[in-house]
XYZ file of C-alpha atoms in Angstrom:
723
model
C -9.431 16.894 -22.658
C -11.636 13.824 -23.160
C -12.639 12.021 -19.962
C -11.609 8.336 -20.156
C -14.332 5.716 -19.986
C -14.861 3.972 -16.667
C -12.865 0.707 -16.532
C -14.413 -2.711 -17.029
C -14.147 -4.684 -13.786
C -13.029 -8.268 -14.471
C -13.192 -10.536 -11.403
C -11.384 -13.889 -11.385
C -12.000 -16.957 -9.245
C -9.716 -17.241 -6.205
C -6.021 -17.688 -6.991
C -4.397 -20.941 -5.964
C -1.630 -18.975 -4.268
C 0.809 -18.909 -7.191
C 2.499 -15.614 -7.950
C 2.341 -16.321 -11.678
C -1.471 -16.246 -11.566
C -1.271 -12.563 -10.643
C 1.115 -11.916 -13.525
C -1.003 -13.887 -15.988
C -4.072 -11.954 -14.875
C -2.273 -8.664 -15.435
C -1.043 -9.715 -18.897
C -4.567 -10.763 -19.793
C -5.860 -7.386 -18.580
C -3.376 -5.544 -20.808
C -4.255 -7.686 -23.839
C -7.996 -7.100 -23.356
C -7.454 -3.354 -22.891
C -5.528 -3.155 -26.169
C -8.071 -5.153 -28.141
C -11.179 -3.587 -26.614
C -9.937 0.000 -26.602
C -11.283 0.458 -23.075
C -9.565 -0.008 -19.696
C -9.983 -3.468 -18.146
C -9.070 -3.906 -14.478
C -8.557 -7.542 -13.450
C -9.018 -8.485 -9.777
C -8.666 -11.817 -7.980
C -11.612 -12.620 -5.705
C -10.628 -13.691 -2.166
C -13.112 -16.592 -2.274
C -15.796 -18.219 -4.433
C -18.398 -16.822 -2.040
C -17.059 -13.274 -2.462
C -17.162 -13.631 -6.244
C -20.785 -14.788 -6.101
C -21.690 -11.897 -3.799
C -20.232 -9.416 -6.286
C -22.307 -10.999 -9.069
C -25.502 -10.919 -7.001
C -24.979 -7.264 -6.087
C -24.214 -6.367 -9.735
C -20.810 -4.832 -9.031
C -18.795 -6.618 -11.719
C -18.806 -6.503 -15.543
C -16.976 -9.727 -16.334
C -16.296 -12.768 -14.137
C -14.396 -16.058 -14.469
C -16.721 -18.362 -12.522
C -17.375 -21.984 -11.696
C -19.642 -24.163 -13.826
C -22.400 -23.883 -11.228
C -22.149 -20.090 -11.074
C -22.180 -19.832 -14.881
C -25.401 -21.864 -15.000
C -27.001 -19.854 -12.180
C -26.287 -16.414 -13.667
C -26.717 -17.306 -17.358
C -30.405 -16.193 -17.599
C -29.651 -12.585 -16.629
C -26.207 -12.307 -18.280
C -25.339 -10.778 -21.661
C -23.530 -14.006 -22.515
C -21.766 -16.972 -20.921
C -18.657 -18.400 -22.585
C -17.680 -21.938 -21.591
C -14.055 -23.074 -21.430
C -13.012 -25.730 -23.940
C -10.673 -28.530 -22.871
C -9.743 -31.535 -24.994
C -12.221 -30.258 -27.566
C -15.210 -30.208 -25.176
C -16.992 -27.509 -23.208
C -18.397 -30.012 -20.740
C -16.685 -32.474 -18.459
C -17.159 -35.241 -15.936
C -15.817 -35.847 -12.456
C -14.020 -39.079 -11.610
C -13.928 -40.577 -8.131
C -10.431 -41.981 -7.575
C -8.848 -44.182 -4.949
C -5.445 -45.765 -4.347
C -4.575 -48.618 -6.695
C -3.550 -50.827 -3.772
C -6.914 -50.257 -2.052
C -9.565 -50.340 -4.814
C -13.096 -49.220 -3.991
C -16.606 -49.361 -5.396
C -19.670 -47.300 -4.537
C -20.881 -50.090 -2.241
C -17.624 -49.890 -0.248
C -17.708 -46.115 0.510
C -19.487 -46.385 3.871
C -17.119 -45.216 6.639
C -14.335 -44.014 4.301
C -12.721 -40.567 4.280
C -13.070 -38.055 1.433
C -10.597 -35.382 0.292
C -12.450 -32.606 -1.583
C -11.122 -29.452 -3.248
C -13.486 -26.657 -2.134
C -17.210 -26.304 -1.326
C -17.813 -24.350 -4.573
C -15.533 -26.500 -6.779
C -17.699 -28.255 -9.377
C -15.408 -31.157 -10.290
C -13.753 -31.245 -6.890
C -16.939 -31.498 -4.816
C -20.350 -30.432 -6.175
C -20.508 -32.828 -9.131
C -19.430 -35.990 -7.241
C -21.577 -35.020 -4.222
C -24.641 -34.662 -6.444
C -23.819 -37.944 -8.223
C -23.585 -39.837 -4.927
C -26.732 -38.238 -3.505
C -28.772 -39.231 -6.562
C -27.715 -42.848 -5.937
C -28.835 -42.810 -2.327
C -25.327 -42.197 -0.964
C -25.330 -38.650 0.499
C -21.725 -37.749 1.443
C -22.635 -36.512 4.926
C -24.132 -39.931 5.714
C -21.617 -42.317 4.147
C -18.220 -40.685 4.775
C -16.643 -40.876 8.195
C -14.686 -37.695 7.437
C -14.750 -34.976 4.747
C -12.027 -32.365 4.361
C -11.506 -29.499 1.898
C -7.909 -28.963 0.753
C -8.200 -25.958 -1.585
C -6.559 -27.446 -4.722
C -6.741 -30.674 -6.724
C -3.076 -31.410 -6.081
C -3.456 -31.114 -2.300
C -6.564 -33.315 -2.309
C -4.785 -35.984 -4.395
C -1.686 -35.825 -2.174
C -3.925 -36.383 0.864
C -5.206 -39.508 -0.884
C -1.671 -40.731 -1.656
C -0.461 -40.096 1.905
C -3.282 -42.132 3.434
C -5.066 -39.158 5.008
C -8.089 -39.923 2.800
C -9.545 -42.883 0.901
C -11.463 -41.073 -1.870
C -10.866 -37.938 -3.954
C -12.351 -36.422 -7.085
C -10.842 -34.920 -10.249
C -12.286 -33.460 -13.453
C -12.032 -35.428 -16.706
C -12.991 -34.444 -20.264
C -13.846 -38.066 -21.097
C -15.253 -40.778 -18.810
C -12.449 -43.256 -19.380
C -9.375 -44.243 -17.394
C -6.554 -43.084 -19.685
C -7.982 -39.574 -19.926
C -8.160 -39.393 -16.146
C -4.556 -40.554 -15.977
C -3.503 -37.641 -18.178
C -5.012 -35.178 -15.695
C -3.570 -37.082 -12.726
C -0.117 -36.955 -14.331
C -0.475 -33.185 -14.732
C -0.847 -32.843 -10.951
C 1.225 -35.760 -9.624
C 3.691 -36.815 -12.303
C 4.685 -40.490 -12.089
C 2.675 -40.922 -8.877
C -0.491 -40.979 -10.992
C 0.045 -44.758 -11.406
C -0.722 -45.206 -7.689
C -4.308 -43.997 -8.225
C -7.190 -45.428 -10.220
C -10.651 -44.071 -11.129
C -13.596 -46.237 -10.054
C -16.669 -44.084 -10.821
C -17.587 -41.340 -13.330
C -20.321 -38.745 -12.919
C -22.671 -37.404 -15.557
C -21.291 -34.493 -17.620
C -21.733 -30.837 -16.721
C -21.078 -27.698 -18.715
C -17.622 -26.257 -18.095
C -16.646 -23.301 -15.998
C -16.403 -20.094 -17.972
C -16.813 -16.360 -18.363
C -19.945 -14.452 -17.358
C -20.523 -11.199 -19.275
C -22.972 -9.415 -16.981
C -25.783 -7.065 -17.934
C -23.688 -4.128 -16.681
C -21.726 -4.333 -19.939
C -23.081 -2.354 -22.893
C -24.216 -4.643 -25.710
C -21.489 -3.386 -28.060
C -18.713 -4.127 -25.531
C -20.232 -7.541 -24.771
C -20.293 -8.439 -28.485
C -16.654 -7.341 -28.877
C -15.577 -9.388 -25.871
C -17.366 -12.487 -27.182
C -15.460 -12.091 -30.456
C -12.135 -11.633 -28.629
C -12.545 -14.640 -26.348
C -13.813 -17.043 -29.010
C -10.892 -16.253 -31.345
C -8.013 -16.244 -28.850
C -7.119 -19.817 -29.862
C -6.111 -20.152 -33.477
C -6.495 -16.438 -34.140
C -2.929 -16.086 -35.357
C -2.108 -13.289 -32.892
C 0.080 -15.412 -30.630
C -2.226 -14.924 -27.636
C -2.773 -18.630 -26.979
C -0.437 -18.599 -23.914
C -2.845 -16.216 -22.202
C -5.345 -19.062 -22.017
C -3.065 -20.659 -19.427
C -4.721 -18.370 -16.903
C -7.900 -20.425 -17.377
C -6.204 -23.802 -18.029
C -8.217 -23.811 -21.231
C -7.794 -24.269 -24.985
C -10.332 -21.555 -25.758
C -13.913 -20.425 -25.205
C -17.209 -21.048 -26.960
C -20.752 -19.741 -26.627
C -22.601 -22.726 -25.219
C -25.845 -23.523 -23.437
C -27.433 -26.745 -22.169
C -29.084 -27.185 -25.594
C -25.993 -26.377 -27.694
C -24.679 -29.145 -30.010
C -21.492 -30.582 -28.576
C -19.354 -30.389 -31.718
C -15.686 -29.828 -30.903
C -14.272 -26.580 -32.357
C -11.317 -26.983 -34.714
C -8.304 -24.977 -33.547
C -4.705 -25.021 -34.547
C -2.267 -26.152 -31.879
C 1.098 -24.549 -31.322
C 4.003 -26.985 -31.741
C 7.396 -27.162 -30.080
C 10.152 -29.429 -31.358
C 11.945 -31.803 -29.029
C 10.459 -35.213 -29.602
C 8.094 -35.866 -32.544
C 6.045 -39.071 -32.671
C 3.310 -40.292 -35.000
C 1.134 -43.099 -33.653
C -1.242 -45.352 -35.558
C -4.711 -46.356 -34.326
C -3.155 -49.103 -32.169
C -0.827 -46.505 -30.578
C 2.305 -47.973 -32.208
C 5.107 -45.721 -33.380
C 4.909 -45.093 -37.127
C 7.653 -42.462 -36.984
C 9.724 -41.071 -34.119
C 12.320 -38.302 -34.328
C 14.467 -36.402 -31.868
C 17.533 -34.225 -32.568
C 19.783 -36.302 -30.319
C 18.374 -39.779 -30.925
C 17.428 -40.132 -27.250
C 14.844 -38.763 -24.847
C 13.866 -39.330 -21.206
C 17.272 -40.960 -20.801
C 16.484 -43.717 -23.335
C 17.812 -44.666 -26.786
C 14.980 -44.066 -29.273
C 16.474 -45.683 -32.362
C 14.556 -48.532 -34.001
C 11.252 -47.406 -32.398
C 9.061 -47.922 -35.478
C 6.415 -50.580 -35.044
C 6.746 -50.713 -31.249
C 4.291 -49.359 -28.662
C 5.143 -46.025 -27.058
C 5.246 -47.591 -23.588
C 7.818 -50.131 -24.794
C 9.980 -47.398 -26.369
C 9.829 -44.777 -23.593
C 9.036 -46.886 -20.542
C 5.889 -46.600 -18.398
C 6.873 -43.387 -16.546
C 7.222 -41.294 -19.716
C 5.030 -43.350 -22.013
C 1.801 -43.664 -19.990
C 1.103 -39.904 -19.847
C 1.776 -39.508 -23.584
C -0.384 -42.502 -24.493
C -3.212 -41.064 -22.351
C -2.882 -37.699 -24.095
C -2.827 -39.310 -27.565
C -5.840 -41.471 -26.756
C -7.822 -38.492 -25.426
C -6.987 -36.538 -28.584
C -8.039 -39.416 -30.823
C -11.327 -39.845 -28.966
C -12.177 -36.147 -29.108
C -10.970 -35.647 -32.659
C -8.961 -32.547 -31.762
C -5.635 -31.848 -30.147
C -4.722 -31.503 -26.517
C -1.857 -30.384 -24.305
C -0.426 -31.437 -20.970
C 2.561 -30.530 -18.775
C 4.007 -33.159 -16.464
C 7.162 -33.948 -14.540
C 9.415 -36.974 -14.567
C 12.451 -38.220 -12.729
C 15.082 -38.660 -15.454
C 18.482 -40.036 -14.428
C 17.974 -38.807 -10.850
C 16.810 -35.309 -11.830
C 13.299 -33.824 -11.861
C 12.442 -32.574 -15.360
C 9.337 -30.818 -16.706
C 7.869 -31.654 -20.130
C 5.154 -30.083 -22.264
C 3.364 -32.446 -24.683
C 0.916 -31.548 -27.446
C -1.206 -33.924 -29.497
C -2.689 -33.459 -32.971
C -5.049 -35.834 -34.776
C -4.307 -36.407 -38.479
C -7.027 -37.654 -40.827
C -5.458 -38.989 -44.059
C -7.379 -38.746 -47.333
C -9.001 -41.910 -48.687
C -10.740 -42.924 -45.484
C -7.742 -44.631 -43.866
C -7.463 -44.701 -40.081
C -6.498 -41.416 -38.361
C -3.093 -41.106 -36.761
C -1.973 -39.050 -33.785
C 1.089 -36.793 -33.765
C 2.813 -35.961 -30.493
C 5.282 -33.101 -29.986
C 7.151 -33.107 -26.662
C 9.677 -30.584 -25.389
C 11.702 -30.230 -22.233
C 10.601 -26.978 -20.509
C 12.566 -27.355 -17.267
C 14.829 -24.378 -17.876
C 11.958 -22.314 -19.244
C 9.900 -22.955 -16.109
C 12.856 -21.993 -13.915
C 13.252 -18.741 -15.833
C 9.523 -18.104 -15.689
C 9.503 -18.549 -11.912
C 12.184 -15.874 -11.541
C 10.415 -13.648 -14.044
C 7.108 -14.039 -12.249
C 8.752 -13.279 -8.915
C 10.274 -10.059 -10.227
C 7.270 -9.035 -12.276
C 4.910 -9.609 -9.364
C 6.384 -6.735 -7.346
C 4.150 -3.941 -8.687
C 1.102 -6.227 -8.639
C 1.501 -7.411 -5.055
C 3.025 -4.192 -3.690
C 0.677 -2.972 -0.929
C 1.037 0.704 -1.898
C -0.234 2.313 -5.130
C 2.153 2.341 -8.096
C 1.508 4.181 -11.381
C 3.161 4.599 -14.749
C 2.377 7.860 -16.532
C 3.021 9.130 -20.021
C 4.750 12.487 -20.652
C 1.414 14.342 -20.525
C -0.020 12.440 -17.565
C -1.923 9.725 -19.437
C -2.264 6.658 -17.224
C -0.379 3.727 -18.747
C -0.582 1.421 -15.762
C -1.882 1.314 -12.200
C -1.422 -1.678 -9.914
C -4.361 -3.231 -7.994
C -3.473 -1.294 -4.824
C -3.814 1.973 -6.771
C -7.279 1.072 -8.050
C -8.348 0.085 -4.522
C -6.973 3.140 -2.717
C -7.739 5.707 -5.447
C -10.912 4.462 -7.192
C -11.381 7.587 -9.343
C -7.874 7.390 -10.807
C -8.859 5.984 -14.209
C -11.919 8.212 -14.643
C -10.115 11.481 -13.808
C -6.933 10.507 -15.655
C -4.435 13.348 -16.148
C -6.726 15.666 -14.159
C -6.331 13.677 -10.942
C -4.561 15.689 -8.168
C -2.058 12.879 -7.620
C -1.113 12.816 -11.323
C -0.908 16.614 -11.482
C 1.389 16.705 -8.439
C 3.712 14.066 -9.957
C 3.895 15.955 -13.275
C 4.566 19.284 -11.550
C 7.282 17.688 -9.467
C 8.995 16.169 -12.506
C 8.782 19.356 -14.586
C 10.419 21.456 -11.867
C 13.615 19.460 -12.214
C 14.104 19.046 -8.468
C 17.479 18.307 -6.948
C 18.235 14.833 -5.508
C 17.338 14.482 -1.841
C 14.639 17.166 -1.932
C 11.542 16.465 0.140
C 9.048 14.502 -2.009
C 5.674 16.033 -2.855
C 2.658 15.446 -0.632
C -0.951 15.126 -1.811
C -4.010 15.187 0.445
C -6.991 13.158 -0.801
C -10.136 12.745 1.275
C -8.446 13.100 4.648
C -5.467 10.910 3.721
C -1.932 12.081 2.947
C 0.054 10.478 0.112
C 3.797 10.959 -0.230
C 4.936 10.551 -3.843
C 8.220 9.092 -5.071
C 8.581 10.055 -8.740
C 11.121 8.404 -11.056
C 11.534 9.401 -14.730
C 11.392 6.680 -17.411
C 13.421 7.109 -20.566
C 12.291 4.359 -22.931
C 9.443 4.920 -23.374
C 9.416 8.399 -21.895
C 7.238 8.780 -18.833
C 7.115 8.628 -15.042
C 6.893 5.873 -12.472
C 5.126 7.011 -9.316
C 4.946 5.250 -5.953
C 2.342 6.694 -3.553
C 2.868 5.978 0.139
C 0.079 6.517 2.659
C 1.668 8.680 5.393
C -1.554 9.743 7.144
C -0.542 8.121 10.438
C 2.883 9.760 10.263
C 1.390 13.191 9.572
C -0.993 12.825 12.501
C 1.881 11.805 14.767
C 3.980 14.765 13.557
C 1.084 17.107 14.318
C 0.759 15.656 17.822
C 4.522 15.959 18.439
C 4.527 19.551 17.150
C 1.621 20.404 19.424
C 3.300 18.743 22.413
C 6.566 20.577 21.703
C 4.741 23.907 21.383
C 2.852 23.286 24.622
C 6.091 22.416 26.432
C 7.733 25.627 25.202
C 4.635 27.645 26.096
C 4.516 26.063 29.538
C 8.150 26.946 30.205
C 7.572 30.502 29.025
C 4.394 30.821 31.098
C 6.165 29.558 34.218
C 9.025 32.034 33.728
C 6.705 34.969 32.964
C 4.468 34.092 35.906
C 7.468 33.980 38.241
C 8.960 37.259 36.966
C 5.637 39.119 37.102
C 4.462 37.675 40.378
C 6.705 39.736 42.676
C 6.131 43.140 40.963
C 2.390 42.511 41.007
C 2.552 41.670 44.706
C 4.367 45.006 45.370
C 1.855 46.894 43.236
C -1.179 45.374 44.941
C 0.283 45.867 48.441
C 1.158 49.504 47.770
C -2.165 50.260 46.048
C -4.099 48.807 48.942
C -1.885 50.715 51.436
C -2.366 53.992 49.564
C -6.124 53.454 49.337
C -6.383 52.700 53.074
C -4.249 55.728 54.025
C -6.173 58.074 51.739
C -9.443 56.723 53.138
C -8.248 57.420 56.678
C -7.057 60.893 55.638
C -10.404 61.600 53.990
C -12.239 60.724 57.216
C -9.971 63.064 59.212
C -10.390 65.973 56.780
C -14.145 65.456 56.636
C -14.303 65.519 60.463
C -12.426 68.831 60.390
C -14.749 70.152 57.676
C -11.825 70.645 55.297
C -12.736 71.323 51.664
C -10.132 68.851 50.366
C -12.146 65.892 51.726
C -14.395 65.889 48.659
C -11.424 66.015 46.255
C -10.093 62.728 47.590
C -13.118 60.775 46.259
C -11.793 60.845 42.667
C -8.351 59.757 43.840
C -9.794 56.852 45.814
C -11.911 55.775 42.807
C -8.802 55.823 40.599
C -6.891 53.719 43.134
C -9.796 51.249 43.310
C -9.780 50.845 39.495
C -6.006 50.423 39.547
C -6.343 47.722 42.230
C -9.007 45.920 40.177
C -6.718 46.033 37.118
C -3.823 44.643 39.118
C -6.077 41.866 40.415
C -6.997 40.991 36.819
C -3.304 40.909 35.903
C -2.680 38.620 38.862
C -5.435 36.257 37.630
C -3.929 36.226 34.115
C -0.464 35.473 35.538
C -1.925 32.640 37.593
C -3.672 31.299 34.474
C -0.401 31.451 32.537
C 1.342 29.502 35.290
C -1.344 26.840 34.998
C -0.153 26.194 31.409
C 3.119 24.903 32.844
C 1.049 21.991 34.192
C 1.926 22.839 37.768
C -0.551 21.086 40.104
C -2.736 23.142 42.446
C -0.875 24.163 45.543
C -3.663 23.125 47.903
C -5.917 20.068 47.779
C -8.786 19.096 50.007
C -12.134 17.300 49.711
C -14.516 19.560 47.758
C -18.290 19.383 47.337
C -19.092 19.907 43.658
C -22.795 20.882 43.790
C -22.391 23.890 46.163
C -19.450 25.018 44.042
C -21.630 24.883 40.928
C -24.399 26.808 42.685
C -21.892 29.525 43.582
C -20.565 29.645 39.986
C -24.123 29.978 38.668
C -24.776 32.884 41.003
C -21.728 34.667 39.565
C -22.961 34.361 35.960
C -26.644 34.896 36.728
C -26.524 38.480 35.465
C -25.278 37.344 32.045
C -27.619 34.348 31.998
C -30.810 36.264 32.804
C -30.933 38.000 29.419
C -29.812 35.066 27.261
C -31.331 31.719 28.299
C -33.422 29.672 30.672
C -31.571 27.631 33.310
C -32.279 23.925 33.838
C -30.558 22.124 36.719
C -30.332 18.394 37.308
C -28.093 18.004 40.338
C -27.933 14.412 41.575
C -25.877 13.450 44.630
C -22.186 12.910 43.808
C -19.134 11.993 45.901
C -16.581 14.532 47.078
C -13.613 15.234 44.807
C -10.086 16.088 45.855
C -8.878 19.445 44.561
C -8.473 23.184 45.025
C -11.862 24.763 45.652
C -10.878 28.110 44.119
C -9.446 26.472 41.006
C -12.458 24.229 40.506
C -14.724 27.228 40.930
C -12.677 28.984 38.234
C -13.230 25.995 35.916
C -17.004 26.003 36.392
C -17.240 29.780 35.919
C -15.217 29.527 32.670
C -17.436 26.742 31.322
C -20.658 28.526 32.266
C -19.523 31.846 30.776
C -18.521 30.172 27.479
C -21.900 28.428 27.319
C -23.860 31.606 28.102
C -21.887 33.783 25.657
C -22.443 31.277 22.824
C -26.212 31.934 22.969
C -27.712 34.986 21.252
C -29.851 37.398 23.309
C -32.344 37.567 20.427
C -33.155 33.851 20.957
C -33.463 34.109 24.738
C -36.941 32.536 24.719
C -35.602 29.423 22.980
C -32.160 29.149 24.567
C -31.551 26.710 27.416
C -28.525 26.266 29.659
C -28.595 22.810 31.223
C -26.241 21.978 34.115
C -26.216 18.445 35.499
C -24.234 16.279 37.909
C -24.280 12.504 38.343
C -22.062 9.603 39.348
C -20.385 7.637 36.557
C -20.284 3.831 36.296
C -16.856 3.649 37.970
C -17.805 6.002 40.810
C -16.380 9.129 39.167
C -18.055 12.542 39.339
C -19.537 13.828 36.059
C -20.508 17.473 35.467
C -22.260 18.455 32.222
C -22.740 21.995 30.901
C -24.936 22.021 27.783
C -26.101 25.021 25.758
C -28.305 25.574 22.705
C -25.960 28.117 21.163
C -24.424 28.432 17.702
C -22.214 25.343 18.088
C -18.771 24.864 16.528
C -17.459 23.411 13.256
C -15.051 20.438 13.524
C -11.948 22.549 12.827
C -12.751 24.878 15.756
C -13.709 22.000 18.055
C -10.326 20.330 17.377
C -8.462 23.402 18.710
C -10.849 24.327 21.526
C -8.389 23.746 24.386
C -5.311 25.287 22.721
C -3.897 28.333 24.584
C -4.675 31.714 22.986
C -7.055 30.132 20.452
C -10.352 32.005 20.390
C -13.138 33.009 17.998
C -14.147 36.051 20.073
C -12.267 39.318 19.408
C -12.428 40.457 23.056
C -11.172 37.144 24.512
C -7.552 36.141 25.248
C -8.275 32.446 24.605
C -7.013 31.284 27.999
C -10.226 30.306 29.794
C -10.785 26.829 28.359
C -7.086 25.978 28.049
C -6.556 26.851 31.724
C -9.683 24.911 32.686
C -8.362 21.907 30.756
C -5.020 22.172 32.565
C -6.701 22.383 35.991
C -8.969 19.384 35.364
C -6.096 17.330 33.923
C -3.860 18.132 36.906
C -6.571 16.671 39.158
C -6.534 13.395 37.213
C -9.767 14.173 35.372
C -10.801 14.840 31.790
C -12.536 17.733 30.051
C -14.126 17.019 26.673
C -16.384 18.858 24.262
C -19.030 17.789 21.737
C -20.619 20.275 19.377
C -22.795 20.608 16.278
C -23.242 23.821 14.342
C -26.689 25.288 14.859
C -27.498 22.799 17.653
C -25.210 23.621 20.558
C -22.297 22.399 22.652
C -21.874 19.918 25.495
C -18.884 20.307 27.842
C -18.258 17.364 30.179
C -15.980 17.351 33.242
C -15.089 13.962 34.735
C -13.253 13.961 38.084
C -12.167 11.001 40.232
C -13.897 10.697 43.570
C -11.834 11.570 46.652
C -10.120 8.500 48.103
C -10.435 9.595 51.773
C -13.376 12.011 52.202
């Protein structure tokens, strides 16, 4: 099986919040993948700053960037393709104000500015640079500057009176061209605004092909992007993602000759205008448009035929097309007979033979219903793209047809491993088994996370749709609940066993002690009489002593089992910790002498409230575990460190640290479970009982360990309230 090539990472400038931008990006990704023959993953950057950071750190192959970013990264890029609009790959910015409150540069002092974004070239950087070069730095002349995120929001702030000045891009530095762009954002309200200053031109925003791309892939991508418009493949709508008519290789020294591209036409209203923008011919299927009778339009101006609301935007588009020498396109909205309608207009320049004046053809269509359908389509189609959990589509043999952005984020090696990925293999195995409805879905563990798969077969084309849900938190909670349930059952059993065994053990111990005392007295009597049986009783007494010791051990085990039921100590009193530790150390000194060196750091600590015998049992258990973890062969190196000190909240802290073999994480996680042990001769109750005793006193017992380094056991107990 051939390993698929790593995907090309294509990062787009921040979305303006429209769902359709996600869909357009995905469609563009699919089209590039098909044409390039290599996976292309399109992502939307959360901000302009994040996009620039990805470029600086060389983590992206292809980026749709601002004009400023294109210029900055052009020297080290494979290529930079500039967007073409109205036949140009450079543009100006126009400062606009309200028509009823006209401004000039000399009148800007103390006004308020509505900008788009700090990294927006036409919406901030270009006008800010223009003003600064004329001795009018924005920070000094404007009383207030606000960023609104989009051109439409900035222009609406200007219309509402929240601001006095705004900026918008323009392919030509003349008023009618600006009005065409204003109409695209505001509709008929564009008449309420006027441009009063134009900046110098700047190269357009565009695509950066970074040096991460192989030269062959970069050359193929340049060919794809520069032929999208007019290539005859019907891919022109994809350029809507970039609000562009196409792309061209351009640099600051490139000749600014407009490329010649065909323009798609749509029939609704067809108009041909002469050089004076009078109607030479006008046709519509119904004889009317925009709610007006269009008969007898020849020889009249378009504004007179259609009225200013519909006519101004079309005249601006036609004039921009005539000035540039190529076509253009604009979408705008109008109020027609009390209803909001959307129109798409396209302009084409015609150059008759014989040197006569060029004419301009306009094709206008009503796209209101189409836009409404598109909105619903985008809303439905956006589900897999915006779904927070991974979603995949697989072919019959596991080939990856599609993975949504969440899948690429959560499972970054999905594309590279392809059909060999554990998640894909689990989905295929599940589907091939022919499972019954309602059966528990498959579970896959990847890097410490658990993914629950929902697999649905696809019939046309044949394949699988797989949703992967991250259930790590649920699995952890289930494990905790299972452990708690097991501990509750074990505690109940331990309490019952301890109760049932307690009385027989008491009888056994009482009778054994009675028999031993009576036999001892009898032995003394026989020895005084010089009887020969006196010596025979020694073996019997030794056997009774061993039996008593065994019964005492059983009693201790029963008491330890009862501790698992979380029953609190029967007796509590103020206890001194340091003397108790000294006593515990004396009990393990025989084991310690041959294994390690003892280091003590006993600082004064408050009294604690508890059962002295039980606390002594805890310390003995901890010390024995520490001593037994150290090998006798390393006795010269081994150290057992025991320390006491007062915590920041007045609590008592006891530390028992060894330099033994340490524990792996899986053993450390189960250290305090009852009956869990790594030593064949141990019952696995010592640490679990110690944990129960410390917890019942309101304290905590925790462990830290590293293999080959050692283990640190820490007991934290609250200080006694009334010593």
